[in-house]
Amino acid sequence: MSDMAVSINDISPVLRMIFRQGENSAMIRYNPASSDQNNCLTIELPLQKDCEIIINTIKKAVGQKTSDIKAIFIKGVGRFDVLPLSAGLSGKVSGKVAVVTGAAQGFGLEIAEDLLSQGAFVFLADINKQQAQIQADTLCRSYGAGRAFALGVNVADGQSVRQGFDEVVKLFGGFDILISNAGVLKAGSVKTQTEKDFDFVTAVNYKGYYLCTQAAAKILALQHKTDSSYVSDIIQINSKSGLVGSNMNFAYAGSKFGGIGLTQSFALELVGDGIKVNSICPGNFFDGPLWSDPQNGLFVQYLRTGKVPGAKNIQDVRKAYEDKVPMKRGCTTADVMKAIYYLIEQKYETGQAVPVTGGQIMLH
């Protein structure tokens, strides 16, 4: 399809807002298998790809009949089914659709599950789609069918990111929350770290955040353009290493410092599109795979590189890091979720880097 042709991504987010009821957006599902125009509102759009014209044409055709329309057929594009969201959902993000990157394990998976527990529909986006699918199936058994979905997404690859968000639009019409959580770490001295390792960390942590925001912003902005009262959220899971340098961990810290620069810049640009952009800077998540993986976790890496003088085993490394925190423990998912829900609920906040560090890092 030509870039100038009207696409699913030009239509579904518009329909999602038009059929929105209160705070709950409708589920708009593209139905490529059906060419049936019976019991559909058929709409013919102008040939030119102009979002204002598309929005106004669809709004005029639908009028006040939203409760009576179960499907819409757009000539040249296809059928879009208007489906009710599951009834009985409750919680802080009830009825919202969220995309969480790096969600096949660890911190991202726990964030996804907490969002589900608070009434959201969640897409688990991860480079390991097989594992993401296993986790999504498990979550659906706990929270209900059709609540969690797996996406195979390499955040460092633009085409992969765009295809992932395209799938979200096909299934739900759009979304409301992006949690940019995918991240990697390669510890080491600036004297010896390879260019390959540096590029890997930068591509996932820095470039990946940009690519996900770029793809997400186009969809979220169109939803706001359709309904100016609509506000959405992009939240980057950053790190305390984005607020203060990290010895022998320069690639990670540099990518996280850069991420906060992106957050501030994205926030200034996207505020007019009803998109709030913020970062959360957690302290060390000691119990997650980033730290505790027995082969490649930070405890192992730091023991191997001698980052903690005198440490003879992983327990010594862990205690040294716990002792750096005034509250004497690592950060947990519950700590971070409080910050996520605050940022979503707070309508008068954008461009911020919120520390959740147990007092280890204090803003000046």
PDB file of N, CA and C in Angstrom, residues 3 18 35 54 66 82 100 108 149 176 192 199 201 262 304 336 363:
ATOM      1  N   ASP A   3       2.323   4.965   0.786  1.00  0.00           N
ATOM      2  CA  ASP A   3       2.318   5.787   1.998  1.00  0.00           C
ATOM      3  C   ASP A   3       1.246   6.861   1.942  1.00  0.00           C
ATOM      4  N   ILE A  18     -14.207   8.030  18.521  1.00  0.00           N
ATOM      5  CA  ILE A  18     -15.595   8.372  18.208  1.00  0.00           C
ATOM      6  C   ILE A  18     -16.562   7.501  19.009  1.00  0.00           C
ATOM      7  N   SER A  35     -15.535  -9.416   4.087  1.00  0.00           N
ATOM      8  CA  SER A  35     -15.881  -8.351   3.141  1.00  0.00           C
ATOM      9  C   SER A  35     -17.375  -8.047   3.219  1.00  0.00           C
ATOM     10  N   ILE A  54     -10.365  12.832   7.147  1.00  0.00           N
ATOM     11  CA  ILE A  54     -10.778  11.495   7.588  1.00  0.00           C
ATOM     12  C   ILE A  54     -11.627  11.585   8.846  1.00  0.00           C
ATOM     13  N   THR A  66     -23.784   6.061  17.602  1.00  0.00           N
ATOM     14  CA  THR A  66     -22.711   5.177  18.054  1.00  0.00           C
ATOM     15  C   THR A  66     -23.231   3.922  18.758  1.00  0.00           C
ATOM     16  N   VAL A  82     -16.927  -3.019  15.889  1.00  0.00           N
ATOM     17  CA  VAL A  82     -16.980  -2.233  17.124  1.00  0.00           C
ATOM     18  C   VAL A  82     -17.396  -3.186  18.242  1.00  0.00           C
ATOM     19  N   VAL A 100       3.727  -2.783  27.087  1.00  0.00           N
ATOM     20  CA  VAL A 100       4.908  -2.812  27.956  1.00  0.00           C
ATOM     21  C   VAL A 100       6.025  -3.515  27.205  1.00  0.00           C
ATOM     22  N   GLY A 108       9.542  -6.003  33.644  1.00  0.00           N
ATOM     23  CA  GLY A 108       8.496  -5.733  32.656  1.00  0.00           C
ATOM     24  C   GLY A 108       7.298  -6.639  32.830  1.00  0.00           C
ATOM     25  N   PHE A 149      -1.727 -10.053  25.663  1.00  0.00           N
ATOM     26  CA  PHE A 149      -1.335 -10.448  24.314  1.00  0.00           C
ATOM     27  C   PHE A 149       0.191 -10.356  24.190  1.00  0.00           C
ATOM     28  N   ASP A 176      -3.457   3.354  25.128  1.00  0.00           N
ATOM     29  CA  ASP A 176      -3.457   4.532  25.998  1.00  0.00           C
ATOM     30  C   ASP A 176      -2.148   4.751  26.741  1.00  0.00           C
ATOM     31  N   THR A 192      38.456  -1.123  28.536  1.00  0.00           N
ATOM     32  CA  THR A 192      38.420  -2.455  27.916  1.00  0.00           C
ATOM     33  C   THR A 192      37.099  -2.822  27.237  1.00  0.00           C
ATOM     34  N   ASP A 199      27.631  -0.433  21.678  1.00  0.00           N
ATOM     35  CA  ASP A 199      26.570  -0.222  20.690  1.00  0.00           C
ATOM     36  C   ASP A 199      25.293  -0.981  21.062  1.00  0.00           C
ATOM     37  N   VAL A 201      24.147  -1.811  24.121  1.00  0.00           N
ATOM     38  CA  VAL A 201      23.452  -1.109  25.209  1.00  0.00           C
ATOM     39  C   VAL A 201      22.783   0.152  24.692  1.00  0.00           C
ATOM     40  N   LEU A 262      15.814  12.642  26.166  1.00  0.00           N
ATOM     41  CA  LEU A 262      14.728  12.335  25.228  1.00  0.00           C
ATOM     42  C   LEU A 262      13.370  12.619  25.875  1.00  0.00           C
ATOM     43  N   ARG A 304      32.877 -10.315  38.923  1.00  0.00           N
ATOM     44  CA  ARG A 304      33.896 -10.678  37.931  1.00  0.00           C
ATOM     45  C   ARG A 304      34.825  -9.499  37.619  1.00  0.00           C
ATOM     46  N   VAL A 336       7.638   0.923  42.186  1.00  0.00           N
ATOM     47  CA  VAL A 336       7.591   1.572  40.880  1.00  0.00           C
ATOM     48  C   VAL A 336       6.154   1.765  40.405  1.00  0.00           C
ATOM     49  N   LEU A 363      16.946  14.524  44.515  1.00  0.00           N
ATOM     50  CA  LEU A 363      17.011  15.612  43.541  1.00  0.00           C
ATOM     51  C   LEU A 363      17.475  16.903  44.189  1.00  0.00           C
TER      52      LEU A 363
END
